[in-house]
Amino acid sequence: MGLLDRLGKEWFMLCIVLVIVLAKMDPSVGAKGGPLKPEVTITYIAVSAIFFNSGLSLKTEELTSALMHIKLHLFVQIFTLAFFPTAIWLFLQMLSVTPINEWLLKGLQTVGCMPPPVSSAVILTKAVGGNEGIIITPLLLLIFLGSSSSVPFTSIFSQLSMTVVVPLIIGQIVRRYIKDWLERRKPPFGTISSCVLLTIIYTTFCDTFSNTNIDLDGFSLLVVLFIIFSVQLSFMFLTFFFSTRNNLGFTPADTVAIIFCSTHKSLTLGIPMLKIVFAGHEHLSLISVPLLIYHPAQILLGSLLVPSIKSWMVSRQKGVKLMRPTV
């Protein structure tokens, strides 16, 4: 991973802390009904802007190429959409009898339902030299936590369509006409999405801090932090173990893509989606906390593991070349 990529991620993590502190100082500014009018500017404009920006930046030709890796794509789909959320759900059933904050536990479930990010998983895969491009947008949290939402399903799907799907499609259509200009100018898509996302996080915590009935204990937060790191390490090992079985036929580069894309979770998609599904929920920020922790944790662990994974991949590729018969 390059220096600029690392600095960008560190900057963003610091900014998340900063906006939460700002929200604590004067929550009335970004709270519902406040000067920023988040019920309109965030719920509709900001979320739509993120996905329109994603549509503009998404290179369809790379997505088409990625879909050609059917077996790799299927593995990531099954692990991300089935195994990951189901394993988390089973684990949380055991934790439900503990004194851990129930909304943080619900937040852990939402983490399990999120897709891999288009950013960090791809960056880490590039850093090692593996294959990339798996993009998934599951709505599994409606299955596992739908009953926790105060918004009817019909309204959720309607808003998801209008603020996620439609802007994404429009962005892709616009990209077709200005593709050459985008390639020349290279707009800062990542920075734009990060700034909008920080605004969403800010207003979410403004709502929390304006509600004096919400209390977050340190014990629950520490336990959730430990669980997140443990889950990431365990699932990275599992994906490595399964993807290196000879009968599956994955190359070392495929294994790298599987490790990162199957275990990383999207903050850019996750926060706006939680904002839609749990609109008006007084515990929205607590539900968001595990995802806010998971994001920097996956960058940290990924960065630490990149040298070891790259060394393994290079040695395996050399071994494969030596085993090939000479003509």
mmCIF file of C-alpha atoms in Angstrom, residues 84 227-237 263-264 293-299 301-302:
data_model
loop_
_atom_site.group_PDB
_atom_site.id
_atom_site.type_symbol
_atom_site.label_atom_id
_atom_site.label_comp_id
_atom_site.label_asym_id
_atom_site.label_seq_id
_atom_site.Cartn_x
_atom_site.Cartn_y
_atom_site.Cartn_z
ATOM 1 C CA PHE A 84 -20.515 -14.066 7.463
ATOM 2 C CA ILE A 227 -14.931 -9.071 19.106
ATOM 3 C CA ILE A 228 -14.352 -7.042 15.943
ATOM 4 C CA PHE A 229 -10.606 -7.721 15.851
ATOM 5 C CA SER A 230 -11.181 -11.404 16.681
ATOM 6 C CA VAL A 231 -13.830 -11.815 13.979
ATOM 7 C CA GLN A 232 -11.638 -10.197 11.337
ATOM 8 C CA LEU A 233 -8.594 -12.327 12.125
ATOM 9 C CA SER A 234 -10.657 -15.521 12.364
ATOM 10 C CA PHE A 235 -12.487 -14.933 9.094
ATOM 11 C CA MET A 236 -9.306 -13.955 7.257
ATOM 12 C CA PHE A 237 -7.781 -17.251 8.384
ATOM 13 C CA THR A 263 -13.777 -9.998 5.232
ATOM 14 C CA HIS A 264 -13.754 -6.233 4.666
ATOM 15 C CA ILE A 293 -14.836 0.617 14.585
ATOM 16 C CA TYR A 294 -14.668 -2.150 11.975
ATOM 17 C CA HIS A 295 -13.549 0.254 9.246
ATOM 18 C CA PRO A 296 -10.247 1.433 10.801
ATOM 19 C CA ALA A 297 -9.672 -2.040 12.274
ATOM 20 C CA GLN A 298 -9.777 -3.656 8.828
ATOM 21 C CA ILE A 299 -7.353 -1.061 7.453
ATOM 22 C CA LEU A 301 -5.027 -5.387 10.231
ATOM 23 C CA GLY A 302 -4.837 -5.374 6.451
#
